[in-house]
């Protein structure tokens, strides 16, 4: 069953929200707090070890009720069932969207083209576990008999960002293996890494869903040629494995079937870290921690599927974001993890959110008349306080911000953690309260306050809580795509980039140009001169 086409702006709830916005647009959160001693009690959700306080938003109970009506009117509930049930919700590619099946513990079959996919998923997971154990234990040795010490993930976009983010985020849980990532086709990037590698003790994991991506294949070929300067062809089998849906192309590259970890077209690249795309992470943290990551996501999935909208963290987060994006006209939103391990979380989520919801055509094939895709950005606190926070506090733009923090640090340094978290709480308080005008106070030192924030306070950064956190944002973006009436799971913009570069490369290689626009022709001539 295709997703319904419902123009959100034509719903009764949207019309009511429009009228309601006129009352709320100049509301002051300080007044809302003063008028209701129960505000925080009402506007927070506790789930497992997550606390989500959304009381510091420019919303009333009526706002939330209307936003939930909007979710109901666009048939979010049945869309969620389709999402988890294998409906072809990636309609423009005629595919299901089932990264959730990769972490599912359900035994009831999940069907794609009439076939249960759970047994295949289990088989690949078992293969990953056995392979990871043999590398970690040293049983699998390189071509000179030495154990593997370094793993290099060769991939880009969805085949890089997730594992690279996790390698940082789960550093505390890693074993002795060093993990590196090669993504950019920039040859200097490859050379800098190769300088540090020992071919005898390095394993290369080539990750490409399609196995046609220019960057990944070029990097893989360069690295294989480098490897063959030290070793011989049969040694490739001990040092190169691949993750892909395109088994034929992987074999053509020279990788034997037993060294291929399959994935499937119902896993979108930007949601693929839960599949064999996460192999380098499974190696770095070991299969048990990798399984915990999946479990955390599965717990979030189950909660998202079953909790009523008003108690449903991903739904409430999505609705708040829509409130600011579509009614207040907020241009961007920020995300600030108070945790250095999460330094790559925002770039990772940027891909998921902006590639998924950066769409201008609705599910009816017509251009939409409302704003879609949020622009998300951010860096860890407290570093970002010393950088761009000035603009959030005193600039002219409204930037709703998520603050993500943890009650405990991993090494237990209380002095540092208390200081870190006092900054975390102080910022949301300052953004709410501001510093009002006062006699003798310079106008440059006035802060208006009334800047909306969400606070997500989690007990501890573990593979489980991280899995749940990532899934929370995956579901938030899903809800937004449903409400905006767009297809979140295709990426034609990325495909265009892949085509364009290939055609210009032909010109460069032939040093002879096909017609381009005047500026591009001028630049290419300069490049070739
Ligand atoms: C993700 C995108 C994109 C993709 C890369 C790599 O959703 O489609 O980032 O992951 O272009 O593609 P391959 O895995 O096919 O090499």
Short mmCIF file of C-alpha atoms and ligand atoms in Angstrom, two decimals:
data_model
loop_
_atom_site.label_atom_id
_atom_site.label_comp_id
_atom_site.label_asym_id
_atom_site.label_seq_id
_atom_site.Cartn_x
_atom_site.Cartn_y
_atom_site.Cartn_z
CA UNK A 1 0.00 0.00 0.00
CA UNK A 2 1.58 3.33 -1.00
CA UNK A 3 1.86 6.10 1.58
CA UNK A 4 -1.13 8.41 1.32
CA UNK A 5 -0.78 11.82 -0.28
CA UNK A 6 -1.96 14.33 2.27
CA UNK A 7 -1.02 17.97 1.91
CA UNK A 8 -0.37 18.93 5.54
CA UNK A 9 -1.25 22.57 4.92
CA UNK A 10 -4.77 21.53 3.90
CA UNK A 11 -5.49 19.71 7.15
CA UNK A 12 -7.78 21.15 9.79
CA UNK A 13 -4.97 20.91 12.34
CA UNK A 14 -2.61 23.00 10.18
CA UNK A 15 -5.25 25.73 9.77
CA UNK A 16 -5.78 25.76 13.52
CA UNK A 17 -2.04 25.83 14.13
CA UNK A 18 -1.78 28.82 11.83
CA UNK A 19 -4.35 30.71 13.88
CA UNK A 20 -2.82 29.49 17.13
CA UNK A 21 0.61 30.67 15.99
CA UNK A 22 -0.70 34.24 15.87
CA UNK A 23 -1.32 33.98 19.62
CA UNK A 24 1.93 32.19 20.40
CA UNK A 25 4.42 34.03 18.22
CA UNK A 26 5.15 36.64 20.83
CA UNK A 27 4.68 34.42 23.87
CA UNK A 28 7.46 34.58 26.41
CA UNK A 29 8.51 31.27 27.87
CA UNK A 30 9.29 32.93 31.19
CA UNK A 31 5.61 33.92 31.42
CA UNK A 32 4.52 30.41 30.48
CA UNK A 33 6.67 29.00 33.29
CA UNK A 34 5.39 31.60 35.73
CA UNK A 35 1.78 30.79 34.86
CA UNK A 36 2.07 27.05 35.36
CA UNK A 37 4.05 25.48 38.16
CA UNK A 38 3.46 22.07 36.52
CA UNK A 39 4.96 23.04 33.18
CA UNK A 40 8.10 20.89 33.39
CA UNK A 41 6.15 18.04 34.95
CA UNK A 42 3.83 18.12 31.94
CA UNK A 43 6.43 18.74 29.27
CA UNK A 44 8.95 16.01 29.79
CA UNK A 45 9.17 12.33 28.89
CA UNK A 46 11.12 9.64 30.69
CA UNK A 47 11.90 6.45 28.85
CA UNK A 48 14.44 3.83 29.95
CA UNK A 49 17.56 5.82 30.86
CA UNK A 50 16.54 8.85 28.74
CA UNK A 51 15.02 12.03 30.13
CA UNK A 52 13.66 14.44 27.55
CA UNK A 53 12.70 17.86 28.89
CA UNK A 54 10.97 19.98 26.29
CA UNK A 55 9.42 22.53 28.62
CA UNK A 56 11.81 25.25 27.38
CA UNK A 57 9.90 25.60 24.12
CA UNK A 58 7.49 28.28 22.94
CA UNK A 59 4.52 25.97 23.23
CA UNK A 60 1.39 25.56 25.31
CA UNK A 61 -0.70 22.47 25.92
CA UNK A 62 -2.87 23.61 23.06
CA UNK A 63 0.14 23.81 20.70
CA UNK A 64 1.07 20.25 21.48
CA UNK A 65 -2.48 18.99 21.15
CA UNK A 66 -2.81 20.64 17.73
CA UNK A 67 0.55 19.28 16.58
CA UNK A 68 -0.56 15.80 17.64
CA UNK A 69 -3.80 16.30 15.73
CA UNK A 70 -1.67 17.11 12.70
CA UNK A 71 0.20 13.82 13.13
CA UNK A 72 -3.11 11.99 13.38
CA UNK A 73 -4.57 13.72 10.32
CA UNK A 74 -1.61 12.79 8.12
CA UNK A 75 -2.10 9.17 9.23
CA UNK A 76 1.21 8.84 11.00
CA UNK A 77 0.12 5.73 12.89
CA UNK A 78 -0.44 3.66 9.75
CA UNK A 79 2.72 5.10 8.16
CA UNK A 80 4.70 3.78 11.14
CA UNK A 81 3.18 0.35 10.56
CA UNK A 82 4.19 0.47 6.91
CA UNK A 83 7.73 1.59 7.81
CA UNK A 84 8.32 -1.33 10.14
CA UNK A 85 6.26 -3.80 8.15
CA UNK A 86 8.23 -3.57 4.91
CA UNK A 87 5.81 -1.36 2.94
CA UNK A 88 7.40 0.08 -0.20
CA UNK A 89 7.66 3.52 1.37
CA UNK A 90 10.74 4.36 -0.70
CA UNK A 91 8.31 4.58 -3.57
CA UNK A 92 10.49 6.37 -6.11
CA UNK A 93 12.98 3.50 -5.92
CA UNK A 94 10.27 0.89 -5.37
CA UNK A 95 11.90 -0.31 -2.18
CA UNK A 96 11.08 -1.09 1.41
CA UNK A 97 12.93 0.78 4.16
CA UNK A 98 13.94 -1.84 6.66
CA UNK A 99 17.06 -0.83 8.53
CA UNK A 100 14.88 -1.49 11.59
CA UNK A 101 14.74 -5.20 10.64
CA UNK A 102 18.52 -5.38 11.09
CA UNK A 103 18.11 -4.83 14.82
CA UNK A 104 14.75 -6.52 15.29
CA UNK A 105 14.33 -9.27 17.84
CA UNK A 106 10.90 -10.22 16.59
CA UNK A 107 10.37 -13.75 15.38
CA UNK A 108 7.33 -13.08 13.19
CA UNK A 109 8.60 -12.92 9.60
CA UNK A 110 9.36 -9.58 7.92
CA UNK A 111 8.57 -10.03 4.27
CA UNK A 112 10.24 -8.46 1.25
CA UNK A 113 8.91 -9.74 -2.08
CA UNK A 114 7.15 -12.47 -0.15
CA UNK A 115 10.37 -13.72 1.48
CA UNK A 116 11.22 -13.54 5.18
CA UNK A 117 14.42 -11.50 5.49
CA UNK A 118 15.16 -12.37 9.13
CA UNK A 119 17.09 -15.60 8.38
CA UNK A 120 19.42 -13.80 5.91
CA UNK A 121 20.04 -11.05 8.45
CA UNK A 122 20.88 -13.63 11.11
CA UNK A 123 23.26 -15.43 8.73
CA UNK A 124 25.21 -12.25 7.91
CA UNK A 125 25.39 -11.33 11.60
CA UNK A 126 26.77 -14.78 12.41
CA UNK A 127 29.36 -14.37 9.64
CA UNK A 128 30.35 -10.95 11.01
CA UNK A 129 30.67 -12.36 14.53
CA UNK A 130 32.85 -15.28 13.46
CA UNK A 131 35.06 -13.06 11.29
CA UNK A 132 35.42 -10.40 14.01
CA UNK A 133 36.33 -13.01 16.59
CA UNK A 134 38.99 -14.50 14.32
CA UNK A 135 40.55 -11.09 13.67
CA UNK A 136 40.37 -9.92 17.30
CA UNK A 137 41.81 -13.16 18.67
CA UNK A 138 44.60 -13.16 16.12
CA UNK A 139 43.52 -16.52 14.66
CA UNK A 140 43.19 -14.86 11.25
CA UNK A 141 46.67 -13.85 10.23
CA UNK A 142 48.07 -11.76 7.41
CA UNK A 143 50.27 -12.98 4.55
CA UNK A 144 53.39 -13.21 6.72
CA UNK A 145 51.63 -14.94 9.60
CA UNK A 146 51.23 -11.87 11.78
CA UNK A 147 47.95 -10.96 13.48
CA UNK A 148 45.91 -8.05 12.13
CA UNK A 149 46.46 -4.82 14.06
CA UNK A 150 44.84 -2.18 11.86
CA UNK A 151 41.52 -2.02 10.02
CA UNK A 152 40.91 0.45 7.19
CA UNK A 153 37.33 1.15 6.13
CA UNK A 154 37.18 2.27 2.49
CA UNK A 155 33.79 3.83 1.72
CA UNK A 156 32.03 7.17 1.42
CA UNK A 157 28.74 8.78 2.47
CA UNK A 158 26.52 6.22 4.11
CA UNK A 159 29.31 3.65 3.81
CA UNK A 160 31.66 5.81 5.88
CA UNK A 161 29.89 8.33 8.10
CA UNK A 162 28.14 5.84 10.37
CA UNK A 163 31.16 3.63 11.09
CA UNK A 164 33.44 6.70 11.39
CA UNK A 165 31.05 8.30 13.87
CA UNK A 166 30.82 5.09 15.89
CA UNK A 167 34.58 4.62 15.95
CA UNK A 168 34.78 7.90 17.87
CA UNK A 169 31.61 7.50 19.89
CA UNK A 170 32.50 4.02 21.16
CA UNK A 171 36.24 4.58 21.61
CA UNK A 172 35.94 3.71 25.31
CA UNK A 173 34.66 0.25 24.33
CA UNK A 174 37.28 -0.53 21.68
CA UNK A 175 39.87 -3.31 21.74
CA UNK A 176 43.48 -3.28 20.50
CA UNK A 177 42.58 -2.87 16.79
CA UNK A 178 43.23 0.55 15.28
CA UNK A 179 40.57 1.67 12.81
CA UNK A 180 41.04 4.23 10.03
CA UNK A 181 38.67 5.59 7.44
CA UNK A 182 39.40 6.48 3.84
CA UNK A 183 36.54 8.22 2.10
CA UNK A 184 37.58 11.21 0.01
CA UNK A 185 38.93 10.60 -3.46
CA UNK A 186 41.62 13.16 -2.61
CA UNK A 187 44.81 11.20 -3.33
CA UNK A 188 46.68 13.12 -0.64
CA UNK A 189 44.26 11.76 1.96
CA UNK A 190 45.05 8.21 0.80
CA UNK A 191 48.82 8.78 0.72
CA UNK A 192 48.87 10.24 4.22
CA UNK A 193 47.20 7.12 5.55
CA UNK A 194 49.26 4.66 3.49
CA UNK A 195 52.44 6.18 4.96
CA UNK A 196 51.35 4.93 8.38
CA UNK A 197 50.25 1.41 7.39
CA UNK A 198 52.02 -1.90 7.58
CA UNK A 199 50.67 -4.16 4.81
CA UNK A 200 51.47 -7.27 6.83
CA UNK A 201 49.09 -6.37 9.65
CA UNK A 202 46.35 -4.33 7.94
CA UNK A 203 42.88 -5.47 6.93
CA UNK A 204 40.96 -3.43 4.33
CA UNK A 205 37.17 -3.41 4.43
CA UNK A 206 35.74 -2.05 1.16
CA UNK A 207 32.22 -0.85 1.81
CA UNK A 208 29.99 0.10 -1.08
CA UNK A 209 26.35 -0.81 -1.39
CA UNK A 210 26.43 -0.41 -5.17
CA UNK A 211 30.15 -1.12 -5.70
CA UNK A 212 30.09 1.50 -8.44
CA UNK A 213 30.98 4.60 -6.42
CA UNK A 214 33.90 6.41 -8.03
CA UNK A 215 35.62 7.45 -4.80
CA UNK A 216 35.49 4.06 -3.14
CA UNK A 217 36.55 2.07 -6.18
CA UNK A 218 39.40 4.43 -7.02
CA UNK A 219 40.65 4.37 -3.43
CA UNK A 220 40.30 0.59 -3.25
CA UNK A 221 42.28 0.14 -6.51
CA UNK A 222 45.04 2.48 -5.34
CA UNK A 223 45.28 0.70 -2.02
CA UNK A 224 45.30 -2.75 -3.63
CA UNK A 225 48.10 -1.64 -5.99
CA UNK A 226 50.05 -0.39 -2.95
CA UNK A 227 49.44 -3.69 -1.17
CA UNK A 228 50.67 -5.65 -4.20
CA UNK A 229 53.97 -3.76 -4.10
CA UNK A 230 54.57 -5.65 -0.87
CA UNK A 231 52.63 -8.89 -1.27
CA UNK A 232 51.37 -11.12 -4.04
CA UNK A 233 47.94 -11.66 -5.60
CA UNK A 234 46.85 -14.69 -3.50
CA UNK A 235 47.59 -12.64 -0.35
CA UNK A 236 44.77 -10.24 -1.23
CA UNK A 237 42.26 -12.74 0.18
CA UNK A 238 43.73 -12.40 3.68
CA UNK A 239 43.69 -8.62 3.65
CA UNK A 240 40.65 -7.46 1.66
CA UNK A 241 36.98 -8.03 2.42
CA UNK A 242 33.95 -6.24 1.04
CA UNK A 243 30.45 -5.24 2.08
CA UNK A 244 28.01 -4.79 -0.80
CA UNK A 245 24.74 -5.72 -2.47
CA UNK A 246 26.55 -6.08 -5.77
CA UNK A 247 28.18 -9.49 -5.39
CA UNK A 248 29.17 -9.76 -9.04
CA UNK A 249 31.05 -6.45 -9.10
CA UNK A 250 32.88 -7.36 -5.88
CA UNK A 251 34.03 -10.63 -7.41
CA UNK A 252 35.11 -8.80 -10.56
CA UNK A 253 37.27 -6.65 -8.29
CA UNK A 254 38.98 -9.84 -7.16
CA UNK A 255 37.41 -10.54 -3.81
CA UNK A 256 36.34 -14.14 -3.22
CA UNK A 257 32.70 -14.87 -2.28
CA UNK A 258 33.66 -16.03 1.22
CA UNK A 259 35.13 -12.57 1.87
CA UNK A 260 31.92 -10.75 0.94
CA UNK A 261 29.45 -9.58 3.57
CA UNK A 262 26.14 -9.02 1.79
CA UNK A 263 23.67 -6.21 2.37
CA UNK A 264 20.35 -5.54 0.69
CA UNK A 265 18.64 -2.82 -1.30
CA UNK A 266 16.08 -2.30 1.48
CA UNK A 267 18.85 -0.78 3.62
CA UNK A 268 19.41 2.87 2.71
CA UNK A 269 23.08 3.89 2.69
CA UNK A 270 22.60 6.54 5.39
CA UNK A 271 20.88 4.01 7.66
CA UNK A 272 23.24 1.14 6.98
CA UNK A 273 25.54 1.15 10.01
CA UNK A 274 23.34 -1.55 11.55
CA UNK A 275 24.15 -3.92 8.69
CA UNK A 276 27.51 -5.38 7.61
CA UNK A 277 28.44 -1.76 6.80
CA UNK A 278 29.18 -1.68 10.54
CA UNK A 279 31.81 -4.43 10.15
CA UNK A 280 34.76 -2.18 11.00
CA UNK A 281 32.92 -1.18 14.20
CA UNK A 282 32.07 -4.77 15.00
CA UNK A 283 35.82 -5.41 14.69
CA UNK A 284 36.79 -2.40 16.80
CA UNK A 285 34.38 -2.94 19.69
CA UNK A 286 33.77 -6.65 19.31
CA UNK A 287 30.52 -8.40 18.33
CA UNK A 288 28.96 -8.24 21.82
CA UNK A 289 29.14 -4.45 22.00
CA UNK A 290 27.94 -4.25 18.40
CA UNK A 291 24.94 -6.35 19.37
CA UNK A 292 24.26 -4.01 22.32
CA UNK A 293 24.23 -1.08 19.90
CA UNK A 294 21.60 -2.89 17.83
CA UNK A 295 19.61 -3.74 20.96
CA UNK A 296 19.48 -0.12 22.02
CA UNK A 297 18.08 0.82 18.62
CA UNK A 298 15.58 -2.04 18.82
CA UNK A 299 14.32 -0.81 22.20
CA UNK A 300 13.80 2.65 20.72
CA UNK A 301 12.00 1.09 17.73
CA UNK A 302 9.59 -0.80 19.97
CA UNK A 303 8.87 2.28 22.05
CA UNK A 304 8.36 4.46 18.97
CA UNK A 305 5.95 1.92 17.47
CA UNK A 306 3.83 1.59 20.58
CA UNK A 307 3.91 4.78 22.68
CA UNK A 308 1.01 7.23 22.29
CA UNK A 309 2.06 10.36 20.42
CA UNK A 310 2.11 12.58 23.51
CA UNK A 311 4.50 10.19 25.26
CA UNK A 312 6.54 9.41 22.17
CA UNK A 313 9.94 11.12 22.16
CA UNK A 314 10.66 10.90 18.40
CA UNK A 315 7.13 12.12 17.61
CA UNK A 316 7.27 15.04 20.05
CA UNK A 317 10.74 16.04 18.82
CA UNK A 318 9.55 15.95 15.20
CA UNK A 319 6.46 18.01 16.00
CA UNK A 320 8.42 20.68 17.86
CA UNK A 321 10.81 20.93 14.94
CA UNK A 322 7.88 21.35 12.54
CA UNK A 323 6.41 24.05 14.78
CA UNK A 324 9.58 26.14 14.46
CA UNK A 325 10.37 25.28 10.85
CA UNK A 326 6.90 25.74 9.41
CA UNK A 327 5.26 28.31 11.66
CA UNK A 328 8.05 30.39 13.21
CA UNK A 329 10.07 30.18 9.98
CA UNK A 330 13.23 29.02 11.77
CA UNK A 331 15.92 28.44 9.17
CA UNK A 332 18.10 25.98 11.04
CA UNK A 333 18.29 23.93 14.19
CA UNK A 334 21.34 23.08 16.25
CA UNK A 335 22.36 19.96 18.10
CA UNK A 336 24.98 20.17 20.82
CA UNK A 337 26.26 16.99 22.49
CA UNK A 338 28.12 17.73 25.72
CA UNK A 339 30.40 14.81 25.10
CA UNK A 340 33.62 14.73 23.11
CA UNK A 341 33.06 11.12 22.01
CA UNK A 342 30.05 12.40 20.06
CA UNK A 343 32.08 14.82 17.95
CA UNK A 344 30.98 13.11 14.73
CA UNK A 345 27.35 12.59 15.71
CA UNK A 346 26.09 15.80 14.13
CA UNK A 347 27.84 15.34 10.74
CA UNK A 348 26.48 11.80 10.76
CA UNK A 349 22.91 12.89 11.52
CA UNK A 350 23.20 15.75 9.04
CA UNK A 351 23.35 13.19 6.27
CA UNK A 352 20.37 11.23 7.55
CA UNK A 353 18.24 14.30 8.14
CA UNK A 354 19.23 16.54 5.24
CA UNK A 355 19.56 13.85 2.56
CA UNK A 356 16.24 12.34 3.61
CA UNK A 357 14.11 15.41 3.96
CA UNK A 358 15.78 17.82 1.53
CA UNK A 359 12.97 17.38 -1.00
CA UNK A 360 10.85 19.95 -2.82
CA UNK A 361 8.34 17.63 -4.49
CA UNK A 362 5.49 16.11 -2.53
CA UNK A 363 4.29 12.52 -2.67
CA UNK A 364 1.79 13.60 -5.32
CA UNK A 365 4.67 14.59 -7.64
CA UNK A 366 3.86 18.30 -7.30
CA UNK A 367 6.13 20.95 -5.76
CA UNK A 368 5.22 21.49 -2.12
CA UNK A 369 4.05 24.89 -0.89
CA UNK A 370 5.53 24.51 2.59
CA UNK A 371 9.06 24.32 3.93
CA UNK A 372 10.60 20.84 4.26
CA UNK A 373 14.06 19.60 5.34
CA UNK A 374 15.53 21.25 8.37
CA UNK A 375 19.15 22.40 8.23
CA UNK A 376 20.93 20.88 11.20
CA UNK A 377 24.35 21.75 12.50
CA UNK A 378 26.34 21.69 15.69
CA UNK A 379 29.49 20.73 17.53
CA UNK A 380 30.16 19.38 20.99
CA UNK A 381 29.88 21.60 24.05
CA UNK A 382 31.66 23.19 25.72
CA UNK A 383 33.88 23.91 22.68
CA UNK A 384 30.97 25.36 20.72
CA UNK A 385 30.23 27.81 23.54
CA UNK A 386 33.54 29.45 22.71
CA UNK A 387 32.67 29.56 19.02
CA UNK A 388 29.18 30.00 17.57
CA UNK A 389 27.03 30.21 20.70
CA UNK A 390 27.25 34.00 20.53
CA UNK A 391 24.89 33.94 17.56
CA UNK A 392 22.41 31.63 19.28
CA UNK A 393 22.33 33.91 22.34
CA UNK A 394 22.39 37.36 20.78
CA UNK A 395 21.93 37.01 17.01
CA UNK A 396 18.76 37.84 15.13
CA UNK A 397 17.90 34.27 14.15
CA UNK A 398 15.76 31.78 15.99
CA UNK A 399 17.76 28.55 16.36
CA UNK A 400 15.99 25.82 18.32
CA UNK A 401 18.72 23.73 19.90
CA UNK A 402 18.93 20.18 21.25
CA UNK A 403 21.27 19.73 24.20
CA UNK A 404 22.44 16.14 24.69
CA UNK A 405 24.25 15.25 27.91
CA UNK A 406 25.04 12.31 30.16
CA UNK A 407 24.67 11.94 33.93
CA UNK A 408 27.88 9.95 34.23
CA UNK A 409 31.23 10.18 32.51
CA UNK A 410 32.97 7.00 31.47
CA UNK A 411 36.22 7.35 33.42
CA UNK A 412 34.42 8.89 36.40
CA UNK A 413 36.38 12.12 36.71
CA UNK A 414 33.81 13.95 38.83
CA UNK A 415 35.46 17.35 38.83
CA UNK A 416 35.54 17.52 35.04
CA UNK A 417 32.10 16.05 34.60
CA UNK A 418 30.48 18.43 37.07
CA UNK A 419 32.07 21.36 35.27
CA UNK A 420 31.02 20.04 31.87
CA UNK A 421 27.45 19.52 32.98
CA UNK A 422 27.17 22.82 34.80
CA UNK A 423 27.87 24.42 31.42
CA UNK A 424 25.22 22.18 29.86
CA UNK A 425 22.53 23.32 32.31
CA UNK A 426 23.70 26.93 32.41
CA UNK A 427 23.33 27.35 28.66
CA UNK A 428 19.72 26.24 28.44
CA UNK A 429 18.89 28.37 31.46
CA UNK A 430 20.56 31.41 29.91
CA UNK A 431 18.82 30.81 26.59
CA UNK A 432 15.50 30.72 28.40
CA UNK A 433 15.99 33.56 30.88
CA UNK A 434 18.31 35.89 29.02
CA UNK A 435 19.48 39.05 30.80
CA UNK A 436 16.86 41.82 30.67
CA UNK A 437 17.46 45.47 30.08
CA UNK A 438 18.24 47.31 33.29
CA UNK A 439 19.25 50.83 34.21
CA UNK A 440 22.96 51.20 33.67
CA UNK A 441 23.24 47.92 31.71
CA UNK A 442 24.84 48.38 28.32
CA UNK A 443 22.43 47.35 25.51
CA UNK A 444 25.20 45.16 24.13
CA UNK A 445 25.03 43.06 27.27
CA UNK A 446 21.28 42.47 27.09
CA UNK A 447 20.09 38.97 26.23
CA UNK A 448 16.48 38.62 25.21
CA UNK A 449 16.25 34.96 26.25
CA UNK A 450 13.16 33.07 25.04
CA UNK A 451 15.36 30.85 22.85
CA UNK A 452 13.90 27.34 22.63
CA UNK A 453 15.88 24.29 23.69
CA UNK A 454 15.31 20.58 24.24
CA UNK A 455 17.33 18.81 26.89
CA UNK A 456 18.12 15.15 26.48
CA UNK A 457 19.75 13.77 29.61
CA UNK A 458 20.92 10.17 29.34
CA UNK A 459 22.47 8.09 32.13
CA UNK A 460 25.67 7.07 30.39
CA UNK A 461 27.18 6.74 26.92
CA UNK A 462 27.02 3.00 26.26
CA UNK A 463 26.58 1.06 23.02
CA UNK A 464 22.95 0.53 24.07
CA UNK A 465 22.15 4.17 24.81
CA UNK A 466 23.97 5.27 21.65
CA UNK A 467 21.94 2.82 19.55
CA UNK A 468 18.74 4.26 21.04
CA UNK A 469 19.91 7.84 20.49
CA UNK A 470 20.64 7.27 16.80
CA UNK A 471 17.31 5.49 16.31
CA UNK A 472 15.55 8.40 18.05
CA UNK A 473 16.77 10.81 15.38
CA UNK A 474 16.06 8.30 12.58
CA UNK A 475 12.43 8.16 13.71
CA UNK A 476 12.22 11.92 14.19
CA UNK A 477 13.17 12.47 10.55
CA UNK A 478 10.74 9.75 9.44
CA UNK A 479 7.85 11.50 11.22
CA UNK A 480 8.80 14.81 9.63
CA UNK A 481 8.92 13.32 6.15
CA UNK A 482 5.46 11.81 6.65
CA UNK A 483 4.03 15.14 7.81
CA UNK A 484 5.70 17.09 5.01
CA UNK A 485 4.22 14.63 2.51
CA UNK A 486 7.58 13.86 0.89
CA UNK A 487 9.57 10.71 0.12
CA UNK A 488 12.39 10.62 2.65
CA UNK A 489 14.24 7.56 1.44
CA UNK A 490 15.49 8.39 -2.04
CA UNK A 491 18.51 10.63 -2.81
CA UNK A 492 18.38 11.76 -6.42
CA UNK A 493 20.56 14.73 -5.55
CA UNK A 494 23.41 12.36 -4.63
CA UNK A 495 22.90 10.35 -7.82
CA UNK A 496 23.21 13.54 -9.91
CA UNK A 497 26.60 14.32 -8.34
CA UNK A 498 27.83 10.86 -9.28
CA UNK A 499 26.81 11.34 -12.95
CA UNK A 500 28.16 14.86 -13.38
CA UNK A 501 31.66 14.17 -12.15
CA UNK A 502 32.01 11.23 -14.53
CA UNK A 503 31.19 13.31 -17.57
CA UNK A 504 33.67 16.08 -16.66
CA UNK A 505 36.33 13.50 -15.88
CA UNK A 506 36.08 12.32 -19.50
CA UNK A 507 36.80 15.88 -20.66
CA UNK A 508 39.75 16.19 -18.32
CA UNK A 509 41.23 12.84 -19.34
CA UNK A 510 40.83 13.62 -23.04
CA UNK A 511 42.00 17.23 -22.48
CA UNK A 512 39.19 18.11 -24.82
CA UNK A 513 35.98 19.67 -23.79
CA UNK A 514 32.35 18.92 -24.44
CA UNK A 515 30.19 22.05 -24.23
CA UNK A 516 29.62 23.38 -20.72
CA UNK A 517 28.36 26.67 -19.39
CA UNK A 518 30.79 29.57 -19.90
CA UNK A 519 32.04 29.64 -16.32
CA UNK A 520 32.73 25.90 -16.19
CA UNK A 521 34.50 25.98 -19.57
CA UNK A 522 36.69 28.87 -18.35
CA UNK A 523 37.57 27.02 -15.13
CA UNK A 524 38.33 23.74 -16.92
CA UNK A 525 40.62 25.54 -19.37
CA UNK A 526 42.51 27.09 -16.45
CA UNK A 527 42.74 23.69 -14.75
CA UNK A 528 44.09 22.03 -17.88
CA UNK A 529 46.56 24.80 -18.74
C1 LIG B 1 23.24 7.40 1.39
C2 LIG B 1 23.66 7.94 0.12
C3 LIG B 1 25.14 8.02 -0.12
C4 LIG B 1 25.82 6.66 -0.32
C5 LIG B 1 27.21 6.89 -0.89
C6 LIG B 1 27.99 5.62 -1.06
O1 LIG B 1 22.08 7.23 1.72
O2 LIG B 1 22.99 7.29 -0.90
O3 LIG B 1 25.79 8.71 0.89
O4 LIG B 1 25.87 5.97 0.87
O5 LIG B 1 27.09 7.56 -2.12
O6 LIG B 1 27.33 4.72 -1.89
P1 LIG B 1 27.82 3.24 -2.02
O7 LIG B 1 27.68 2.57 -0.69
O8 LIG B 1 26.94 2.61 -3.06
O9 LIG B 1 29.27 3.28 -2.43
#
